[in-house]
XYZ file of C-alpha atoms in Angstrom:
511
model
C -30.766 -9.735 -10.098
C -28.718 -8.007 -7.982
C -29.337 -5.565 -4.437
C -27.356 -2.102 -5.745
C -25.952 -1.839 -2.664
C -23.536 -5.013 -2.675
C -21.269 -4.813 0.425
C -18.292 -6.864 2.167
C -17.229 -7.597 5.524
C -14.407 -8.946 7.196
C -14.576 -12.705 8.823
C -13.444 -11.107 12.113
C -15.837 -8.692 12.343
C -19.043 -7.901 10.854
C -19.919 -4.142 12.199
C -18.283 -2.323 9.471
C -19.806 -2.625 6.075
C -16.780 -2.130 2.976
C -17.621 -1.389 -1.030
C -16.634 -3.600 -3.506
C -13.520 -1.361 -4.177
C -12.190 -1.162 -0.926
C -12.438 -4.998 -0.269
C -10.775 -5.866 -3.496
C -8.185 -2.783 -2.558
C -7.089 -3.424 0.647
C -6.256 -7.550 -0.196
C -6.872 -8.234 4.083
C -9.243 -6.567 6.117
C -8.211 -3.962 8.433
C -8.466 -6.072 11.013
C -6.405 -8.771 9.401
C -9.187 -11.188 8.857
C -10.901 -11.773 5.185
C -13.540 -10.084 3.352
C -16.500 -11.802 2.709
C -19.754 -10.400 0.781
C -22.308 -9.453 3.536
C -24.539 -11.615 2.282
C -24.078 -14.404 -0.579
C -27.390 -13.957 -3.229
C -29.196 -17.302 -3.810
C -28.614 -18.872 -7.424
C -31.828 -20.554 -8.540
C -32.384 -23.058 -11.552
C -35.112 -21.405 -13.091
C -33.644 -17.885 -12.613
C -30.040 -18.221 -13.432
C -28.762 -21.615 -13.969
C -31.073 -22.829 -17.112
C -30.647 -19.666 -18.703
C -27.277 -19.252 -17.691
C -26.345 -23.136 -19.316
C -26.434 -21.399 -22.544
C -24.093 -18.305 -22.501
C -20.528 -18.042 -23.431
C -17.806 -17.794 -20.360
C -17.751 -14.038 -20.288
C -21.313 -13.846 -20.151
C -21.602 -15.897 -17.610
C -18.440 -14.144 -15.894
C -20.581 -11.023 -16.476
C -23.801 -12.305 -14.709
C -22.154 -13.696 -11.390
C -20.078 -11.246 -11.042
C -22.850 -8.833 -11.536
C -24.544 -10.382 -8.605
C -21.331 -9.100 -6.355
C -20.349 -5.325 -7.442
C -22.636 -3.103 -6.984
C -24.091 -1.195 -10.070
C -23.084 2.124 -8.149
C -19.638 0.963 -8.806
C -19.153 -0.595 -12.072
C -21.646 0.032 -14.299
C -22.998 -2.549 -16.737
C -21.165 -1.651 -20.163
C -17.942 -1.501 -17.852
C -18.336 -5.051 -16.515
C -19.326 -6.160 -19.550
C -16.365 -4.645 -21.087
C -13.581 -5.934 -17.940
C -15.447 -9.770 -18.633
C -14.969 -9.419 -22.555
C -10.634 -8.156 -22.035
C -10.260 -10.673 -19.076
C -11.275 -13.507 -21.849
C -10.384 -13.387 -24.930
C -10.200 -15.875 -27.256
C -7.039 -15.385 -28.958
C -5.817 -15.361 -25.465
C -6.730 -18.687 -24.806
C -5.905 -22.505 -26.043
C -9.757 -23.619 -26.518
C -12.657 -21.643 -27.512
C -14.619 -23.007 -24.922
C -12.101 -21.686 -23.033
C -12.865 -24.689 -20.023
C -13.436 -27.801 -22.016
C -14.829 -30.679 -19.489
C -13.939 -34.230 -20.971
C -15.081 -37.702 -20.382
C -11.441 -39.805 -18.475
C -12.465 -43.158 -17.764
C -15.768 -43.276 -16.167
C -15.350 -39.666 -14.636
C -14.812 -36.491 -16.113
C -11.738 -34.012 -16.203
C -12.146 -30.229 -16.617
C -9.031 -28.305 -17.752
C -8.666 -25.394 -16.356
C -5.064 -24.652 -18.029
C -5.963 -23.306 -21.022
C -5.396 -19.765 -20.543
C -2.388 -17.735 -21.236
C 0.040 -19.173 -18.562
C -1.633 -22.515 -18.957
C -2.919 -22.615 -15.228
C -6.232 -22.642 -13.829
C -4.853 -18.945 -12.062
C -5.534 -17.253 -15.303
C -9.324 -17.490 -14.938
C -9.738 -15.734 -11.505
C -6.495 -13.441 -11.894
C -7.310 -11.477 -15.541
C -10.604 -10.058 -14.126
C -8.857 -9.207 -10.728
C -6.464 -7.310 -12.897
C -8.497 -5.517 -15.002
C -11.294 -4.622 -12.395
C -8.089 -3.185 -9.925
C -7.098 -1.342 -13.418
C -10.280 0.183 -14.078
C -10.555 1.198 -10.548
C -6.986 3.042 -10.479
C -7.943 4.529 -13.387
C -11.104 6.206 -12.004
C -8.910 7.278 -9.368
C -6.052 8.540 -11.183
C -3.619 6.769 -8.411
C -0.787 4.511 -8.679
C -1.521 1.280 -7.235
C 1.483 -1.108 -6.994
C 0.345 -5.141 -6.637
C 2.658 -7.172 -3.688
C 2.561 -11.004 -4.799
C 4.404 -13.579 -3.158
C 4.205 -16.938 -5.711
C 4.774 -20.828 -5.233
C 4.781 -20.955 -9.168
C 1.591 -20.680 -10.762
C 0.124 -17.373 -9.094
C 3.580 -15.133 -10.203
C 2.951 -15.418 -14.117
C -1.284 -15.086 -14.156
C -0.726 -11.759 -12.560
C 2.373 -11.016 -14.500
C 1.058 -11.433 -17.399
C -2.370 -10.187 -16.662
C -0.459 -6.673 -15.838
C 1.675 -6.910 -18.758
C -1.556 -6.902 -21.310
C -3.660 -4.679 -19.029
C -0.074 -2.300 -19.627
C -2.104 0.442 -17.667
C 1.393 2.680 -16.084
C -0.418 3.283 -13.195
C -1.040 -0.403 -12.304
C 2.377 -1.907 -11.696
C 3.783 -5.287 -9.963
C 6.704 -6.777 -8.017
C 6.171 -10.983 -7.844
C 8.642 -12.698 -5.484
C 9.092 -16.464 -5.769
C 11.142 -18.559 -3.036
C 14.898 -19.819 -5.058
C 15.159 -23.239 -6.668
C 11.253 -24.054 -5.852
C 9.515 -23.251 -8.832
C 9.670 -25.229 -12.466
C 12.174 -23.650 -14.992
C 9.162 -22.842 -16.806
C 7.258 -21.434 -14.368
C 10.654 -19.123 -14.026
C 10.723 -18.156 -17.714
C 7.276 -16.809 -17.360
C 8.151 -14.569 -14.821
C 11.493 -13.550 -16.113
C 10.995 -13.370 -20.247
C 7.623 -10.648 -19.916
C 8.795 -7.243 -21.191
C 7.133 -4.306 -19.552
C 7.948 -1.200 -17.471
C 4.963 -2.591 -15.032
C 6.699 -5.550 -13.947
C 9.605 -6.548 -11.710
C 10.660 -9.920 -9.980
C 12.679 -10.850 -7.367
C 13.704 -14.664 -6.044
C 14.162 -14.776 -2.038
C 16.262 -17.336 -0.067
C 13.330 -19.378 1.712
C 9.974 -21.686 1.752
C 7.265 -20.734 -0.453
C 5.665 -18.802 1.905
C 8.152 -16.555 3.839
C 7.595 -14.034 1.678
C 4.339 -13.665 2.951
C 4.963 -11.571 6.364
C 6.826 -8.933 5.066
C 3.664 -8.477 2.151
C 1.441 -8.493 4.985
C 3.294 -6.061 6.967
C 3.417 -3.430 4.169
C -0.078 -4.416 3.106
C -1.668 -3.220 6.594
C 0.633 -0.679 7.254
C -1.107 2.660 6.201
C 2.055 5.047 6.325
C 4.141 2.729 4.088
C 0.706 2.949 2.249
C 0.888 6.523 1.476
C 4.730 6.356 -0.496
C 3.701 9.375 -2.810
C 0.189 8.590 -3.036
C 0.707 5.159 -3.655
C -1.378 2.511 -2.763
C -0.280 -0.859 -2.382
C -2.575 -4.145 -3.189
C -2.120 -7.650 -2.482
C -3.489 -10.469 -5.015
C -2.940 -13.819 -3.749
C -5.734 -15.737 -2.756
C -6.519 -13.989 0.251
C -8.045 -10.694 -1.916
C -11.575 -11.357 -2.128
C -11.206 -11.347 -5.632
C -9.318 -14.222 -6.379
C -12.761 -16.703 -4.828
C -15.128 -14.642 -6.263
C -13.689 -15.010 -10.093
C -13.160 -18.432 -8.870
C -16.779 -19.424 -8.098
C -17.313 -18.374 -12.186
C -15.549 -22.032 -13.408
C -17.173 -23.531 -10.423
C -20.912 -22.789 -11.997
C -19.793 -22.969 -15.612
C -17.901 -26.737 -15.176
C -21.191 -27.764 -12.655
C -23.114 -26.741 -16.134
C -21.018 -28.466 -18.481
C -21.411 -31.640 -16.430
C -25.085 -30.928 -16.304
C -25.138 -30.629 -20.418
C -23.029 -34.238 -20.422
C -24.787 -35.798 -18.289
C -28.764 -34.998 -19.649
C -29.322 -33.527 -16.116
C -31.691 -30.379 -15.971
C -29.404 -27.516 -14.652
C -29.908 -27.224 -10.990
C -31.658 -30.270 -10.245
C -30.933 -31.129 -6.552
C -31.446 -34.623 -6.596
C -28.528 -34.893 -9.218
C -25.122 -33.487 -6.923
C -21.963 -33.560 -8.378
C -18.644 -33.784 -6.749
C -15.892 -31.642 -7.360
C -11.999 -33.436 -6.590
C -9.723 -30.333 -6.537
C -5.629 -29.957 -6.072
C -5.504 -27.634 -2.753
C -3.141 -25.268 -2.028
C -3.527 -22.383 -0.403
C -7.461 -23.470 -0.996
C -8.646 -20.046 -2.461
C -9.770 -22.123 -5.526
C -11.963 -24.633 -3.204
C -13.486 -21.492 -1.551
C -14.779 -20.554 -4.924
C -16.575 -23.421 -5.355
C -17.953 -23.697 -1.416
C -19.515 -20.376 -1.941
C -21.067 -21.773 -5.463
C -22.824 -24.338 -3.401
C -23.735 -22.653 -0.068
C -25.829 -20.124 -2.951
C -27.601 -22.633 -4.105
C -25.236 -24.493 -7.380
C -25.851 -28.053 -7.026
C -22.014 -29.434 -5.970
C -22.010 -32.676 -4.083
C -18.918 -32.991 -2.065
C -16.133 -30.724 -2.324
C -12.751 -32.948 -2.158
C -9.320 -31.329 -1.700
C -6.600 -33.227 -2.643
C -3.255 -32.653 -0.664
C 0.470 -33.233 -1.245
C 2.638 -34.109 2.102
C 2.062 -30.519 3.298
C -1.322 -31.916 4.281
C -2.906 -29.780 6.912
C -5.903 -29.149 4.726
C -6.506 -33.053 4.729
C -5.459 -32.948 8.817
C -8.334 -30.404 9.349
C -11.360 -32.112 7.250
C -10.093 -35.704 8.333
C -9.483 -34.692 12.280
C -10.154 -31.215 12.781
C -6.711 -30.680 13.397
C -5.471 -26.763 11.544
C -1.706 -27.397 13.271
C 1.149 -25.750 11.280
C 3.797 -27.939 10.373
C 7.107 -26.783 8.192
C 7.084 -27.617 4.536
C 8.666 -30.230 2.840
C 9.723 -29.977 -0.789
C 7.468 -32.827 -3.081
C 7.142 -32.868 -6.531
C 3.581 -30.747 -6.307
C 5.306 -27.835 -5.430
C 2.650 -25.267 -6.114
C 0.205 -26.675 -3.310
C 3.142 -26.839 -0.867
C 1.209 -24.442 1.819
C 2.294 -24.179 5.104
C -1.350 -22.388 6.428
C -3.601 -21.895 4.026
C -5.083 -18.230 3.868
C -8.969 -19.240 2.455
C -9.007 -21.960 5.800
C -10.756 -18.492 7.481
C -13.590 -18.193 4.728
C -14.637 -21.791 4.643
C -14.440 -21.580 8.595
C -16.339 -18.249 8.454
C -19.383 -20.490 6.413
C -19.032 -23.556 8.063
C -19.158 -21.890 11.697
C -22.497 -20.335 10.523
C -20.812 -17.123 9.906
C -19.881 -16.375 13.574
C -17.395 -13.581 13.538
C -16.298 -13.853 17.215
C -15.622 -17.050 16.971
C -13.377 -16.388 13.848
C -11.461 -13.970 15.654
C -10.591 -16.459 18.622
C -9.837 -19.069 15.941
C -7.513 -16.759 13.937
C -5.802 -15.345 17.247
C -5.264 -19.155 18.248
C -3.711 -20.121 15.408
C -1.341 -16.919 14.632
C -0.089 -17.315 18.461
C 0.524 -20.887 18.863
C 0.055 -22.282 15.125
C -2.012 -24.884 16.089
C -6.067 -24.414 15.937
C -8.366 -28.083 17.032
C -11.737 -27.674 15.882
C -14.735 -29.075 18.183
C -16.472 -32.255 17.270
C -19.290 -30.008 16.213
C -18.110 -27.926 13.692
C -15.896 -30.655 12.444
C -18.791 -32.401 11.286
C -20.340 -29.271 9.610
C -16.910 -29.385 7.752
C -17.249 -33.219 7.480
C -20.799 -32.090 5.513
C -19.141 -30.668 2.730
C -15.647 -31.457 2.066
C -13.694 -34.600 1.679
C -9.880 -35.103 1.910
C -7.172 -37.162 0.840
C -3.084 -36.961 1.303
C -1.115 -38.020 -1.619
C 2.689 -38.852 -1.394
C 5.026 -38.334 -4.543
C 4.997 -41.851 -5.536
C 1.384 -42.200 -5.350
C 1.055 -39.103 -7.459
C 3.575 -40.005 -9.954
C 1.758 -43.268 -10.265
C -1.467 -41.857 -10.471
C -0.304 -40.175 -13.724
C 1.661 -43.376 -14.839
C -1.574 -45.012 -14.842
C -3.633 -42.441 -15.843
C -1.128 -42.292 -19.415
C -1.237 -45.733 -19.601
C -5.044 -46.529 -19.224
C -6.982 -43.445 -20.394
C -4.090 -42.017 -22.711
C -4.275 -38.846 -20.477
C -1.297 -36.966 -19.444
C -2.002 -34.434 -16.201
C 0.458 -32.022 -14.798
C 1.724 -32.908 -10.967
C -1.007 -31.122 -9.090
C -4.028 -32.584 -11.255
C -2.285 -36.104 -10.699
C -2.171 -35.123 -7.081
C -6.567 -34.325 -7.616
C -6.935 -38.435 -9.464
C -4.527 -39.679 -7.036
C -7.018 -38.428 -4.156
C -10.064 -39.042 -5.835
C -9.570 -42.855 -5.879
C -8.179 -42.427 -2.400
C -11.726 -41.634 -1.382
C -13.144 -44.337 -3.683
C -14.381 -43.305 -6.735
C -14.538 -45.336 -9.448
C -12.317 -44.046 -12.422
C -10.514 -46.577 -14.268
C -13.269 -48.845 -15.567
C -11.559 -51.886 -13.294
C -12.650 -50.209 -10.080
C -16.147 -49.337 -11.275
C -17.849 -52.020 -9.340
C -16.309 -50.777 -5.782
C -16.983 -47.053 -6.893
C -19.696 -45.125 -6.212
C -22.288 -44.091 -8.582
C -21.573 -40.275 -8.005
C -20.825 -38.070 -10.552
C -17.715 -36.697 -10.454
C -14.978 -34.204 -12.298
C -11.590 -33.379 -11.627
C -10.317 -29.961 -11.905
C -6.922 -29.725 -13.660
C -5.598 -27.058 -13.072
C -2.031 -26.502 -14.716
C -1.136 -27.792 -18.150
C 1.568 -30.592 -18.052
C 3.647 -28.463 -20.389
C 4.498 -26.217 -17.235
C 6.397 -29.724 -15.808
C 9.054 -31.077 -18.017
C 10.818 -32.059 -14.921
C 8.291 -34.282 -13.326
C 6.155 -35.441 -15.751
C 9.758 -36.857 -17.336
C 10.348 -38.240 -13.591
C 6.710 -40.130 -13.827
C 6.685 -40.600 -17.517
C 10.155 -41.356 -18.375
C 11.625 -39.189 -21.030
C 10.283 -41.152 -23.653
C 6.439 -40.415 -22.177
C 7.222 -36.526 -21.765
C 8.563 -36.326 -25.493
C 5.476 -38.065 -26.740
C 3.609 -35.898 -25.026
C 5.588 -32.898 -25.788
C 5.046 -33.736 -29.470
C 1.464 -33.948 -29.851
C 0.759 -31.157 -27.164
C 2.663 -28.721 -26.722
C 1.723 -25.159 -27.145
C 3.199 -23.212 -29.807
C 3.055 -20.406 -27.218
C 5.199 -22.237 -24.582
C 7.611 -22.711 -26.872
C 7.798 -18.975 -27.415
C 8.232 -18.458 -23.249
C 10.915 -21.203 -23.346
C 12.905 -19.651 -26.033
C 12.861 -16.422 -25.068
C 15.713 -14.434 -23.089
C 15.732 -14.094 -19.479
C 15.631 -10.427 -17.771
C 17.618 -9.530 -14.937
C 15.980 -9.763 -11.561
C 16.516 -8.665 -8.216
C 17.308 -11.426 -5.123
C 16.882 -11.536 -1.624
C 19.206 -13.192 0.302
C 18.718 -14.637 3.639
C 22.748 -13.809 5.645
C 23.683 -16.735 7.801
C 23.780 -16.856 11.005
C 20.235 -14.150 10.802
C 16.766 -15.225 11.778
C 14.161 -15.922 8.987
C 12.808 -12.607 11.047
C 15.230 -10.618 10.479
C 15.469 -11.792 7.043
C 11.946 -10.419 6.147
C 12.796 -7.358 7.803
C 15.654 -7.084 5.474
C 13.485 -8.162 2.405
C 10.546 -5.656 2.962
C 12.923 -2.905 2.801
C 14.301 -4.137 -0.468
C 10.969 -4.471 -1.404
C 9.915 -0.507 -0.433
C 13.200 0.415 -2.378
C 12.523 -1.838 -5.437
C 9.150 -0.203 -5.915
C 10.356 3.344 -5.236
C 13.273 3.121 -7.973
C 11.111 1.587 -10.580
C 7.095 2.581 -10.640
């Protein structure tokens, strides 16, 4: 069930309609906001989610997904085809490819078991492969821009790598020192012409601007018929594929629990590790079409204005520490604009003003009003290192579970907020139903999981679990890669200056 004529918008403006193609193209609307879908389609039980409960994860990839691109653009036997490469089985760690397990007296659902054992993996292969399709229809080079705190770098990476399409081609930049050695060896072992990386001297997210920049300017945009694309969490992509786990782990839950798929009276909440909250945004849009979710609860390291916006309605930028959760360590949070885009009642002025606040002054207050709209679907909690690291101490010692930093962060919030998860705190819990989303494998951690665990937990661990195809990454050899430094005594500014034009020249020498 789907209109043929599928369109987006941006969340600053809603006068100009966009196709499919264009919105997953140009990463940020012209006008700098988002793209959202002009409308979202309703998801019904009888419809979709009772027949849906039975298909495999492609299918169901397939059938949302369907509900988003117009037929005028992808035809069926494509999609089909794009669902089928972006999972494959050999590909993945489970054939289920998202198992959803019983921990304690909630439920976990692992979202790591793809091919660079993160949760990325299942939004970023069919970004790939639909932008590889697309370029291929067009017979134009499109070069991806990505920017990564860890986990984002290898999905696409590797993603590329396997679509090995020449004229889809990537450069990842990830900030020195600030992402796991293993996280490193996935960007630095993959072999392919497509591919380059380069470390910069700075915070996760200063690599950002100078992406942007390039990204919206159209004359850079026309290097030899070139076009640039940007794939972080801000391309419209990224949600939509994203809202796929969202429905298949709310149907999982459904099978576990005996409830009839779509049954309103029976909500489930969803506790998720936040970031840059793109993965959160799938799952709002989920429920505002109609997939029963109960609360939506983002759980936040130190760099906690996700938690200071849902708690207080406070969206104020503050600089980033380093913690142990590295790969949620977000300064502003690009999805923030979708979810405010929904919860404002999809008021595009008012997203404008908001957006124009907060780039001037970096700090946006939401009205008592709207905070409680926000207060109506999402929940919050900030977790400190030691709480996390003893959230997975526990978690090991109770439930014989071992969770990576960032899903540690997730059970650390969720009995912030009082749910009952180890059996001791059932009486004070609530009787919701509720999973956690994990969303890296531990394997991806040595160095804090050994800080939590000790090294004698991590080698137990290690033992039983670890991937014969992380072993492979680990042992492999290490390419060269380019590095931008940041000259003291210059502005971060005039850093990024510096750094886009390394960027330009990287990407005209290689692709």
């Amino acid at each position: 069930t789907t209109t043929t004529t599928m369109k987006y918008k941006s969340t600053r403006d809603g006068t100009r309609e966009y196709s499919f193609e264009e919105a997953l193209f140009s990463g940020y609307a012209p006008d700098g906001g988002l793209f959202v879908p002009t409308t979202l389609p309703t998801i019904k039980a009888e419809e979709h989610l009772i027949p849906w409960s039975k298909l495999t994860f492609s299918q169901l990839a397939y059938y949302v997904l369907r509900m988003f691109i117009s037929p005028a653009e992808i035809n069926d036997d494509h999609l089909k085809e794009i669902c089928d490469k972006s999972y494959i089985a050999d590909e993945f760690d489970d054939e289920t490819f998202i198992p959803v397990k019983k921990l304690g007296s909630a439920f976990v659902a692992e979202l790591f078991h793809g091919p660079t054992f993160c949760f990325k993996d299942m939004g970023m292969r069919p970004v790939i492969h639909l932008l590889s399709y697309f370029a291929t229809l067009r017979n134009k080079p499109v070069t991806l821009l990505v920017s990564t705190t860890g986990d984002t770098g290898p999905a696409a990476v590797h993603a590329v790598s396997d679509a090995s399409n020449p004229l889809l081609t990537i450069i990842v930049h990830y900030p020195r020192g600030q992402i796991s050695h293993f996280q490193r060896k996935q960007l630095t072992t993959v072999d392919s012409e497509c591919v380059k990386v380069a470390s910069f001297e700075g915070g996760g997210d200063d690599m950002d601007r100078p992406i942007k920049e390039t990204l919206l300017m159209i004359s850079d945009n026309d290097t030899a018929g070139r076009s640039f694309c940007g794939i972080n969490s801000y391309n419209i992509g990224r949600p939509l594929m994203q809202m796929v786990h969202f429905i298949w782990i709310y149907l999982r839950m459904a099978e576990q629990l005996g409830i009839k798929p779509g049954d309103k009276n029976c909500l489930i909440d969803m506790v998720i590790p936040t970031g840059a909250m793109g993965n959160i945004t799938g799952g709002y849009m989920a429920k505002k079409m109609g997939v029963p979710i109960g609360m939506l609860c983002a759980g936040v390291n130190i760099n906690d204005i996700t938690h200071r916006v849902i708690e207080n309605g406070q969206f104020h930028r503050k600089k980033i520490e380093k913690t142990l959760s590295d790969a949620i360590n977000i300064e502003v949070p690009y999805n923030f604009e979708r979810i405010a885009f929904y919860v404002t009642g999809e008021k595009h002025g008012t997203i404008k003003e908001w957006m124009s606040t907060m780039e001037q002054s970096g700090q946006l207050t939401l009205n008592a009003q709207d905070l409680t709209r926000l207060k109506n679907d999402f929940r919050s909690a900030r977790v400190t290192d030691d709480e996390m690291c003893s959230a997975l101490r526990r978690a090991h010692a109770m439930l014989n579970y071992v969770a990576d930093p960032h899903t540690a962060v997730a059970m650390a919030a969720a009995e912030k907020l009082g749910y009952a998860f180890h059996t001791e705190n059932l009486l004070s819990g609530k009787s919701v139903e509720m999973v956690i989303l994990a969303t890296a494998s531990p394997c991806k951690f040595q160095e804090t999981v050994t800080v939590a665990l000790g090294k004698e937990g991590w080698e137990q661990w290690e033992k039983k679990n670890f991937s014969p195809r992380a072993k492979n990454t680990l042992q492999r050899e290490e390419n060269e890669i380019y590095h931008y430094p940041h000259k003291a005594g210059s502005s971060l500014c005039d850093a990024q200056i510096e750094w886009r034009k390394m960027m330009i020249d990287i990407v005209n020498n290689n692709f």
